[in-house]
PDB file of N, CA and C in Angstrom:
ATOM      1  N   MET A   1      40.241 207.348 148.488  1.00 58.00           N
ATOM      2  CA  MET A   1      39.493 207.218 149.899  1.00 58.00           C
ATOM      3  C   MET A   1      38.952 205.506 150.184  1.00 58.00           C
ATOM      4  N   ARG A   2      39.365 205.176 152.053  1.00 66.00           N
ATOM      5  CA  ARG A   2      38.938 204.036 151.720  1.00 66.00           C
ATOM      6  C   ARG A   2      37.569 203.230 151.954  1.00 66.00           C
ATOM      7  N   ILE A   3      37.478 201.964 151.861  1.00 62.00           N
ATOM      8  CA  ILE A   3      36.008 201.546 151.586  1.00 62.00           C
ATOM      9  C   ILE A   3      36.049 200.717 152.962  1.00 62.00           C
ATOM     10  N   LEU A   4      34.823 200.630 153.472  1.00 63.00           N
ATOM     11  CA  LEU A   4      34.421 199.784 154.672  1.00 63.00           C
ATOM     12  C   LEU A   4      33.269 198.518 153.595  1.00 63.00           C
ATOM     13  N   PHE A   5      33.742 197.536 155.006  1.00 62.00           N
ATOM     14  CA  PHE A   5      32.750 196.420 154.651  1.00 62.00           C
ATOM     15  C   PHE A   5      32.114 195.957 155.964  1.00 62.00           C
ATOM     16  N   LEU A   6      30.888 195.474 155.115  1.00 58.00           N
ATOM     17  CA  LEU A   6      30.289 195.133 156.970  1.00 58.00           C
ATOM     18  C   LEU A   6      29.870 193.107 156.616  1.00 58.00           C
ATOM     19  N   GLY A   7      30.295 192.912 157.586  1.00 61.00           N
ATOM     20  CA  GLY A   7      30.134 191.329 157.323  1.00 61.00           C
ATOM     21  C   GLY A   7      28.969 190.854 159.138  1.00 61.00           C
ATOM     22  N   ALA A   8      27.927 191.203 158.611  1.00 54.00           N
ATOM     23  CA  ALA A   8      26.915 190.934 159.905  1.00 54.00           C
ATOM     24  C   ALA A   8      26.619 189.280 160.114  1.00 54.00           C
ATOM     25  N   LEU A   9      26.250 189.390 161.424  1.00 51.00           N
ATOM     26  CA  LEU A   9      25.430 188.032 161.314  1.00 51.00           C
ATOM     27  C   LEU A   9      24.483 188.717 162.329  1.00 51.00           C
ATOM     28  N   VAL A  10      23.234 188.394 161.524  1.00 47.00           N
ATOM     29  CA  VAL A  10      22.144 188.515 162.281  1.00 47.00           C
ATOM     30  C   VAL A  10      21.223 188.124 163.104  1.00 47.00           C
ATOM     31  N   MET A  11      21.133 187.969 163.821  1.00 47.00           N
ATOM     32  CA  MET A  11      20.572 187.410 165.650  1.00 47.00           C
ATOM     33  C   MET A  11      19.107 188.072 165.613  1.00 47.00           C
ATOM     34  N   PHE A  12      18.066 186.719 165.362  1.00 44.00           N
ATOM     35  CA  PHE A  12      16.725 187.240 165.946  1.00 44.00           C
ATOM     36  C   PHE A  12      15.968 185.978 166.617  1.00 44.00           C
ATOM     37  N   TYR A  13      15.082 187.232 167.517  1.00 42.00           N
ATOM     38  CA  TYR A  13      14.396 186.488 168.559  1.00 42.00           C
ATOM     39  C   TYR A  13      12.835 186.872 168.995  1.00 42.00           C
ATOM     40  N   SER A  14      12.271 186.267 169.344  1.00 41.00           N
ATOM     41  CA  SER A  14      10.904 187.028 169.778  1.00 41.00           C
ATOM     42  C   SER A  14      10.646 187.455 171.155  1.00 41.00           C
ATOM     43  N   GLY A  15       9.984 188.922 171.006  1.00 42.00           N
ATOM     44  CA  GLY A  15      10.120 189.183 172.679  1.00 42.00           C
ATOM     45  C   GLY A  15       8.875 188.752 173.102  1.00 42.00           C
ATOM     46  N   VAL A  16       8.645 189.322 174.327  1.00 42.00           N
ATOM     47  CA  VAL A  16       7.825 188.776 175.425  1.00 42.00           C
ATOM     48  C   VAL A  16       6.214 189.607 174.714  1.00 42.00           C
ATOM     49  N   GLN A  17       6.794 191.089 174.177  1.00 47.00           N
ATOM     50  CA  GLN A  17       5.497 191.329 173.182  1.00 47.00           C
ATOM     51  C   GLN A  17       5.098 191.088 172.187  1.00 47.00           C
ATOM     52  N   ALA A  18       3.567 191.677 172.209  1.00 55.00           N
ATOM     53  CA  ALA A  18       2.986 190.998 170.332  1.00 55.00           C
ATOM     54  C   ALA A  18       4.338 191.348 169.500  1.00 55.00           C
ATOM     55  N   GLN A  19       5.001 192.465 169.415  1.00 69.00           N
ATOM     56  CA  GLN A  19       5.957 192.945 168.288  1.00 69.00           C
ATOM     57  C   GLN A  19       7.257 192.517 168.603  1.00 69.00           C
ATOM     58  N   GLN A  20       7.550 191.732 167.313  1.00 81.00           N
ATOM     59  CA  GLN A  20       8.693 190.819 167.137  1.00 81.00           C
ATOM     60  C   GLN A  20      10.280 191.471 166.939  1.00 81.00           C
ATOM     61  N   LEU A  21      10.899 191.155 168.066  1.00 84.00           N
ATOM     62  CA  LEU A  21      12.105 191.902 168.570  1.00 84.00           C
ATOM     63  C   LEU A  21      13.212 191.471 167.855  1.00 84.00           C
ATOM     64  N   THR A  22      14.708 192.017 167.344  1.00 83.00           N
ATOM     65  CA  THR A  22      15.741 191.143 166.657  1.00 83.00           C
ATOM     66  C   THR A  22      16.642 191.779 167.313  1.00 83.00           C
ATOM     67  N   SER A  23      17.681 191.415 166.886  1.00 85.00           N
ATOM     68  CA  SER A  23      19.435 191.743 167.165  1.00 85.00           C
ATOM     69  C   SER A  23      19.767 191.928 165.762  1.00 85.00           C
ATOM     70  N   PHE A  24      20.639 193.002 165.745  1.00 86.00           N
ATOM     71  CA  PHE A  24      21.466 192.853 164.664  1.00 86.00           C
ATOM     72  C   PHE A  24      22.954 193.570 164.731  1.00 86.00           C
ATOM     73  N   SER A  25      24.185 192.004 164.417  1.00 86.00           N
ATOM     74  CA  SER A  25      25.198 192.475 165.487  1.00 86.00           C
ATOM     75  C   SER A  25      26.510 191.936 164.239  1.00 86.00           C
ATOM     76  N   GLY A  26      27.335 192.442 163.933  1.00 88.00           N
ATOM     77  CA  GLY A  26      28.461 191.892 163.057  1.00 88.00           C
ATOM     78  C   GLY A  26      29.986 192.513 164.062  1.00 88.00           C
ATOM     79  N   LYS A  27      30.293 192.659 162.109  1.00 90.00           N
ATOM     80  CA  LYS A  27      31.929 192.795 162.238  1.00 90.00           C
ATOM     81  C   LYS A  27      32.166 194.254 160.845  1.00 90.00           C
ATOM     82  N   VAL A  28      32.673 195.259 161.817  1.00 91.00           N
ATOM     83  CA  VAL A  28      33.044 196.074 160.082  1.00 91.00           C
ATOM     84  C   VAL A  28      34.422 195.907 159.641  1.00 91.00           C
ATOM     85  N   SER A  29      35.382 195.953 158.815  1.00 91.00           N
ATOM     86  CA  SER A  29      36.755 195.441 158.374  1.00 91.00           C
ATOM     87  C   SER A  29      36.633 196.411 156.884  1.00 91.00           C
ATOM     88  N   ASP A  30      37.914 196.529 156.706  1.00 89.00           N
ATOM     89  CA  ASP A  30      38.477 197.579 155.353  1.00 89.00           C
ATOM     90  C   ASP A  30      39.285 196.529 154.678  1.00 89.00           C
ATOM     91  N   THR A  31      39.224 196.990 153.311  1.00 88.00           N
ATOM     92  CA  THR A  31      39.330 196.277 152.256  1.00 88.00           C
ATOM     93  C   THR A  31      40.456 194.677 152.169  1.00 88.00           C
ATOM     94  N   HIS A  32      41.255 195.370 153.393  1.00 88.00           N
ATOM     95  CA  HIS A  32      42.363 194.486 154.265  1.00 88.00           C
ATOM     96  C   HIS A  32      41.929 193.582 154.797  1.00 88.00           C
ATOM     97  N   ASP A  33      40.687 192.928 155.238  1.00 87.00           N
ATOM     98  CA  ASP A  33      40.121 192.350 156.182  1.00 87.00           C
ATOM     99  C   ASP A  33      40.398 192.849 157.812  1.00 87.00           C
ATOM    100  N   LEU A  34      40.992 193.768 157.640  1.00 91.00           N
ATOM    101  CA  LEU A  34      41.369 194.804 159.053  1.00 91.00           C
ATOM    102  C   LEU A  34      40.179 195.337 160.192  1.00 91.00           C
ATOM    103  N   PRO A  35      39.992 194.989 160.973  1.00 92.00           N
ATOM    104  CA  PRO A  35      39.231 195.534 161.672  1.00 92.00           C
ATOM    105  C   PRO A  35      38.869 197.407 161.764  1.00 92.00           C
ATOM    106  N   VAL A  36      37.529 197.815 161.867  1.00 93.00           N
ATOM    107  CA  VAL A  36      37.458 198.931 161.744  1.00 93.00           C
ATOM    108  C   VAL A  36      36.906 199.523 163.026  1.00 93.00           C
ATOM    109  N   ALA A  37      37.649 200.298 163.756  1.00 96.00           N
ATOM    110  CA  ALA A  37      37.715 200.601 165.616  1.00 96.00           C
ATOM    111  C   ALA A  37      36.691 202.195 165.228  1.00 96.00           C
ATOM    112  N   GLY A  38      36.099 201.938 166.072  1.00 96.00           N
ATOM    113  CA  GLY A  38      34.778 203.408 166.217  1.00 96.00           C
ATOM    114  C   GLY A  38      34.314 203.618 164.944  1.00 96.00           C
ATOM    115  N   ALA A  39      34.196 203.168 164.367  1.00 95.00           N
ATOM    116  CA  ALA A  39      32.782 203.203 163.392  1.00 95.00           C
ATOM    117  C   ALA A  39      31.340 203.182 164.008  1.00 95.00           C
ATOM    118  N   THR A  40      30.723 203.923 163.054  1.00 96.00           N
ATOM    119  CA  THR A  40      29.209 203.934 163.358  1.00 96.00           C
ATOM    120  C   THR A  40      28.487 203.311 162.856  1.00 96.00           C
ATOM    121  N   ILE A  41      27.381 202.516 163.271  1.00 94.00           N
ATOM    122  CA  ILE A  41      26.609 202.063 162.803  1.00 94.00           C
ATOM    123  C   ILE A  41      24.954 202.598 163.186  1.00 94.00           C
ATOM    124  N   TYR A  42      24.241 203.047 162.026  1.00 95.00           N
ATOM    125  CA  TYR A  42      23.202 203.621 162.276  1.00 95.00           C
ATOM    126  C   TYR A  42      22.320 203.198 161.187  1.00 95.00           C
ATOM    127  N   LEU A  43      20.659 202.740 162.292  1.00 94.00           N
ATOM    128  CA  LEU A  43      19.791 202.677 161.670  1.00 94.00           C
ATOM    129  C   LEU A  43      18.923 204.190 161.294  1.00 94.00           C
ATOM    130  N   LEU A  44      18.844 204.359 159.879  1.00 95.00           N
ATOM    131  CA  LEU A  44      18.307 205.756 159.343  1.00 95.00           C
ATOM    132  C   LEU A  44      16.598 205.731 160.112  1.00 95.00           C
ATOM    133  N   ASN A  45      16.539 207.041 160.010  1.00 92.00           N
ATOM    134  CA  ASN A  45      15.188 206.982 160.376  1.00 92.00           C
ATOM    135  C   ASN A  45      14.614 206.431 161.767  1.00 92.00           C
ATOM    136  N   THR A  46      15.561 206.295 162.555  1.00 93.00           N
ATOM    137  CA  THR A  46      15.482 205.298 164.071  1.00 93.00           C
ATOM    138  C   THR A  46      16.111 206.517 164.942  1.00 93.00           C
ATOM    139  N   ASN A  47      16.310 205.883 166.259  1.00 92.00           N
ATOM    140  CA  ASN A  47      17.273 206.614 167.687  1.00 92.00           C
ATOM    141  C   ASN A  47      18.183 205.609 167.825  1.00 92.00           C
ATOM    142  N   ARG A  48      18.407 204.337 166.648  1.00 94.00           N
ATOM    143  CA  ARG A  48      19.323 203.334 167.316  1.00 94.00           C
ATOM    144  C   ARG A  48      20.865 203.574 166.432  1.00 94.00           C
ATOM    145  N   GLY A  49      21.842 203.349 167.226  1.00 94.00           N
ATOM    146  CA  GLY A  49      23.199 203.022 166.317  1.00 94.00           C
ATOM    147  C   GLY A  49      24.431 202.764 167.392  1.00 94.00           C
ATOM    148  N   VAL A  50      25.444 202.372 167.262  1.00 96.00           N
ATOM    149  CA  VAL A  50      26.102 202.475 167.759  1.00 96.00           C
ATOM    150  C   VAL A  50      27.220 202.266 167.374  1.00 96.00           C
ATOM    151  N   ALA A  51      28.576 202.418 168.610  1.00 97.00           N
ATOM    152  CA  ALA A  51      29.973 202.575 167.403  1.00 97.00           C
ATOM    153  C   ALA A  51      30.563 200.606 167.554  1.00 97.00           C
ATOM    154  N   THR A  52      31.395 200.770 166.631  1.00 95.00           N
ATOM    155  CA  THR A  52      32.771 199.600 166.964  1.00 95.00           C
ATOM    156  C   THR A  52      33.542 199.430 167.537  1.00 95.00           C
ATOM    157  N   ASP A  53      33.723 198.173 168.721  1.00 96.00           N
ATOM    158  CA  ASP A  53      34.650 198.187 169.260  1.00 96.00           C
ATOM    159  C   ASP A  53      35.647 197.816 168.875  1.00 96.00           C
ATOM    160  N   SER A  54      37.350 197.771 169.637  1.00 97.00           N
ATOM    161  CA  SER A  54      38.625 197.590 169.080  1.00 97.00           C
ATOM    162  C   SER A  54      38.698 196.525 167.563  1.00 97.00           C
ATOM    163  N   LYS A  55      37.668 195.474 167.810  1.00 95.00           N
ATOM    164  CA  LYS A  55      38.258 194.565 167.002  1.00 95.00           C
ATOM    165  C   LYS A  55      37.251 194.561 165.763  1.00 95.00           C
ATOM    166  N   GLY A  56      36.176 196.003 165.839  1.00 93.00           N
ATOM    167  CA  GLY A  56      35.220 196.115 164.981  1.00 93.00           C
ATOM    168  C   GLY A  56      33.884 195.774 164.706  1.00 93.00           C
ATOM    169  N   ASN A  57      34.065 194.806 166.238  1.00 92.00           N
ATOM    170  CA  ASN A  57      32.621 193.935 166.255  1.00 92.00           C
ATOM    171  C   ASN A  57      31.695 195.289 166.960  1.00 92.00           C
ATOM    172  N   PHE A  58      30.712 194.733 166.527  1.00 92.00           N
ATOM    173  CA  PHE A  58      29.203 195.639 167.148  1.00 92.00           C
ATOM    174  C   PHE A  58      27.908 194.741 167.134  1.00 92.00           C
ATOM    175  N   ASN A  59      26.940 195.611 168.473  1.00 89.00           N
ATOM    176  CA  ASN A  59      25.420 194.630 168.279  1.00 89.00           C
ATOM    177  C   ASN A  59      24.512 195.883 168.709  1.00 89.00           C
ATOM    178  N   ILE A  60      22.971 195.696 168.155  1.00 89.00           N
ATOM    179  CA  ILE A  60      22.312 196.507 168.508  1.00 89.00           C
ATOM    180  C   ILE A  60      20.903 195.523 168.753  1.00 89.00           C
ATOM    181  N   ASN A  61      20.871 195.894 169.814  1.00 87.00           N
ATOM    182  CA  ASN A  61      19.474 194.734 170.327  1.00 87.00           C
ATOM    183  C   ASN A  61      17.863 195.633 170.617  1.00 87.00           C
ATOM    184  N   ASN A  62      17.217 194.609 170.636  1.00 87.00           N
ATOM    185  CA  ASN A  62      15.698 194.995 170.583  1.00 87.00           C
ATOM    186  C   ASN A  62      14.766 196.106 169.532  1.00 87.00           C
ATOM    187  N   ILE A  63      15.307 195.549 168.485  1.00 88.00           N
ATOM    188  CA  ILE A  63      15.012 196.347 167.706  1.00 88.00           C
ATOM    189  C   ILE A  63      13.712 195.485 166.896  1.00 88.00           C
ATOM    190  N   PRO A  64      12.612 196.429 166.548  1.00 90.00           N
ATOM    191  CA  PRO A  64      11.515 195.433 165.679  1.00 90.00           C
ATOM    192  C   PRO A  64      11.530 195.694 164.670  1.00 90.00           C
ATOM    193  N   ALA A  65      11.116 194.266 164.357  1.00 88.00           N
ATOM    194  CA  ALA A  65      11.710 193.602 162.905  1.00 88.00           C
ATOM    195  C   ALA A  65      10.920 194.420 161.805  1.00 88.00           C
ATOM    196  N   GLY A  66      11.533 194.150 160.411  1.00 90.00           N
ATOM    197  CA  GLY A  66      11.536 194.836 159.489  1.00 90.00           C
ATOM    198  C   GLY A  66      12.407 195.925 158.735  1.00 90.00           C
ATOM    199  N   LYS A  67      12.111 196.651 157.357  1.00 92.00           N
ATOM    200  CA  LYS A  67      12.697 196.575 156.880  1.00 92.00           C
ATOM    201  C   LYS A  67      14.000 198.197 157.211  1.00 92.00           C
ATOM    202  N   TYR A  68      14.903 198.045 157.269  1.00 93.00           N
ATOM    203  CA  TYR A  68      16.013 199.300 157.602  1.00 93.00           C
ATOM    204  C   TYR A  68      17.297 199.655 156.520  1.00 93.00           C
ATOM    205  N   THR A  69      17.786 200.774 156.566  1.00 94.00           N
ATOM    206  CA  THR A  69      18.886 201.350 155.884  1.00 94.00           C
ATOM    207  C   THR A  69      19.634 201.655 156.862  1.00 94.00           C
ATOM    208  N   VAL A  70      20.918 200.921 156.364  1.00 93.00           N
ATOM    209  CA  VAL A  70      21.863 200.804 157.944  1.00 93.00           C
ATOM    210  C   VAL A  70      23.152 201.729 157.177  1.00 93.00           C
ATOM    211  N   GLN A  71      23.791 202.906 158.049  1.00 95.00           N
ATOM    212  CA  GLN A  71      24.243 203.470 156.961  1.00 95.00           C
ATOM    213  C   GLN A  71      25.892 203.303 158.485  1.00 95.00           C
ATOM    214  N   ILE A  72      26.897 203.028 157.870  1.00 93.00           N
ATOM    215  CA  ILE A  72      28.264 202.282 158.327  1.00 93.00           C
ATOM    216  C   ILE A  72      29.101 203.545 157.741  1.00 93.00           C
ATOM    217  N   SER A  73      29.825 204.539 158.835  1.00 94.00           N
ATOM    218  CA  SER A  73      30.503 206.023 158.533  1.00 94.00           C
ATOM    219  C   SER A  73      32.223 204.958 159.536  1.00 94.00           C
ATOM    220  N   ALA A  74      32.862 205.351 159.172  1.00 94.00           N
ATOM    221  CA  ALA A  74      34.114 206.098 159.766  1.00 94.00           C
ATOM    222  C   ALA A  74      35.070 206.923 158.901  1.00 94.00           C
ATOM    223  N   ILE A  75      35.741 207.782 160.302  1.00 93.00           N
ATOM    224  CA  ILE A  75      36.974 208.767 159.652  1.00 93.00           C
ATOM    225  C   ILE A  75      37.978 208.257 158.843  1.00 93.00           C
ATOM    226  N   GLY A  76      37.869 208.629 157.949  1.00 92.00           N
ATOM    227  CA  GLY A  76      39.391 207.873 156.450  1.00 92.00           C
ATOM    228  C   GLY A  76      37.996 206.872 155.405  1.00 92.00           C
ATOM    229  N   TYR A  77      37.067 207.105 155.877  1.00 91.00           N
ATOM    230  CA  TYR A  77      36.453 205.901 155.095  1.00 91.00           C
ATOM    231  C   TYR A  77      35.451 206.360 154.104  1.00 91.00           C
ATOM    232  N   ALA A  78      34.879 206.009 152.973  1.00 91.00           N
ATOM    233  CA  ALA A  78      33.304 206.118 152.443  1.00 91.00           C
ATOM    234  C   ALA A  78      32.332 205.812 152.853  1.00 91.00           C
ATOM    235  N   THR A  79      31.518 206.471 153.439  1.00 92.00           N
ATOM    236  CA  THR A  79      29.994 205.827 154.072  1.00 92.00           C
ATOM    237  C   THR A  79      29.565 205.342 153.172  1.00 92.00           C
ATOM    238  N   LEU A  80      29.041 203.836 153.773  1.00 91.00           N
ATOM    239  CA  LEU A  80      28.304 202.875 153.514  1.00 91.00           C
ATOM    240  C   LEU A  80      26.863 202.754 153.672  1.00 91.00           C
ATOM    241  N   ASN A  81      26.157 202.692 152.487  1.00 93.00           N
ATOM    242  CA  ASN A  81      24.555 202.421 153.112  1.00 93.00           C
ATOM    243  C   ASN A  81      23.963 201.119 152.670  1.00 93.00           C
ATOM    244  N   LEU A  82      23.875 200.770 153.578  1.00 90.00           N
ATOM    245  CA  LEU A  82      22.710 199.044 153.234  1.00 90.00           C
ATOM    246  C   LEU A  82      21.327 198.959 153.620  1.00 90.00           C
ATOM    247  N   ASP A  83      20.750 198.761 152.240  1.00 91.00           N
ATOM    248  CA  ASP A  83      19.268 198.188 152.808  1.00 91.00           C
ATOM    249  C   ASP A  83      19.287 196.694 153.370  1.00 91.00           C
ATOM    250  N   VAL A  84      18.773 196.139 154.452  1.00 88.00           N
ATOM    251  CA  VAL A  84      18.471 195.089 154.772  1.00 88.00           C
ATOM    252  C   VAL A  84      16.855 195.103 155.558  1.00 88.00           C
ATOM    253  N   ILE A  85      16.602 193.506 155.749  1.00 87.00           N
ATOM    254  CA  ILE A  85      15.326 193.435 156.216  1.00 87.00           C
ATOM    255  C   ILE A  85      15.605 192.414 157.329  1.00 87.00           C
ATOM    256  N   LEU A  86      15.475 192.868 158.148  1.00 85.00           N
ATOM    257  CA  LEU A  86      15.016 192.214 159.952  1.00 85.00           C
ATOM    258  C   LEU A  86      14.003 191.109 160.122  1.00 85.00           C
ATOM    259  N   PRO A  87      13.946 190.138 159.728  1.00 80.00           N
ATOM    260  CA  PRO A  87      12.661 189.362 160.139  1.00 80.00           C
ATOM    261  C   PRO A  87      12.688 188.980 161.726  1.00 80.00           C
ATOM    262  N   GLY A  88      11.840 188.652 162.235  1.00 74.00           N
ATOM    263  CA  GLY A  88      11.644 188.668 163.698  1.00 74.00           C
ATOM    264  C   GLY A  88      12.010 186.774 164.292  1.00 74.00           C
ATOM    265  N   SER A  89      12.759 186.356 163.196  1.00 68.00           N
ATOM    266  CA  SER A  89      13.041 184.636 163.657  1.00 68.00           C
ATOM    267  C   SER A  89      13.933 184.558 162.813  1.00 68.00           C
ATOM    268  N   GLY A  90      14.756 183.623 162.943  1.00 61.00           N
ATOM    269  CA  GLY A  90      15.993 182.645 162.644  1.00 61.00           C
ATOM    270  C   GLY A  90      17.223 183.760 162.437  1.00 61.00           C
ATOM    271  N   THR A  91      18.126 183.200 161.490  1.00 60.00           N
ATOM    272  CA  THR A  91      19.634 184.228 161.438  1.00 60.00           C
ATOM    273  C   THR A  91      19.691 184.431 159.763  1.00 60.00           C
ATOM    274  N   THR A  92      20.075 185.357 159.432  1.00 61.00           N
ATOM    275  CA  THR A  92      20.621 185.911 158.534  1.00 61.00           C
ATOM    276  C   THR A  92      22.192 186.625 157.961  1.00 61.00           C
ATOM    277  N   GLU A  93      22.907 186.053 157.321  1.00 60.00           N
ATOM    278  CA  GLU A  93      24.330 186.487 157.501  1.00 60.00           C
ATOM    279  C   GLU A  93      24.499 187.694 156.029  1.00 60.00           C
ATOM    280  N   ILE A  94      25.137 188.955 156.261  1.00 64.00           N
ATOM    281  CA  ILE A  94      24.990 189.548 155.336  1.00 64.00           C
ATOM    282  C   ILE A  94      26.640 189.894 155.160  1.00 64.00           C
ATOM    283  N   LEU A  95      27.235 189.657 153.946  1.00 57.00           N
ATOM    284  CA  LEU A  95      28.593 190.088 154.006  1.00 57.00           C
ATOM    285  C   LEU A  95      28.763 191.003 153.159  1.00 57.00           C
TER     286      LEU A  95
END
């Protein structure tokens, strides 16, 4: 079974509403640093998720700041679950 890696640059911004919103974006690659197209990125216990593009990139916008478990899966790869904290401002890099 192959392994997925997530290199994510998490960008944050404050929304107009009282609740701070953030964006979560990054790139999914394999152990050889090759992009994984069509991998799914899902924030567990929410209705938010996307698939990676042909270069392994993804972006999820307008997420309330907070703690999430991110599930990354793709056919032929082991599923990866990561706990992340998305603050309402600043930039965080997850490798």
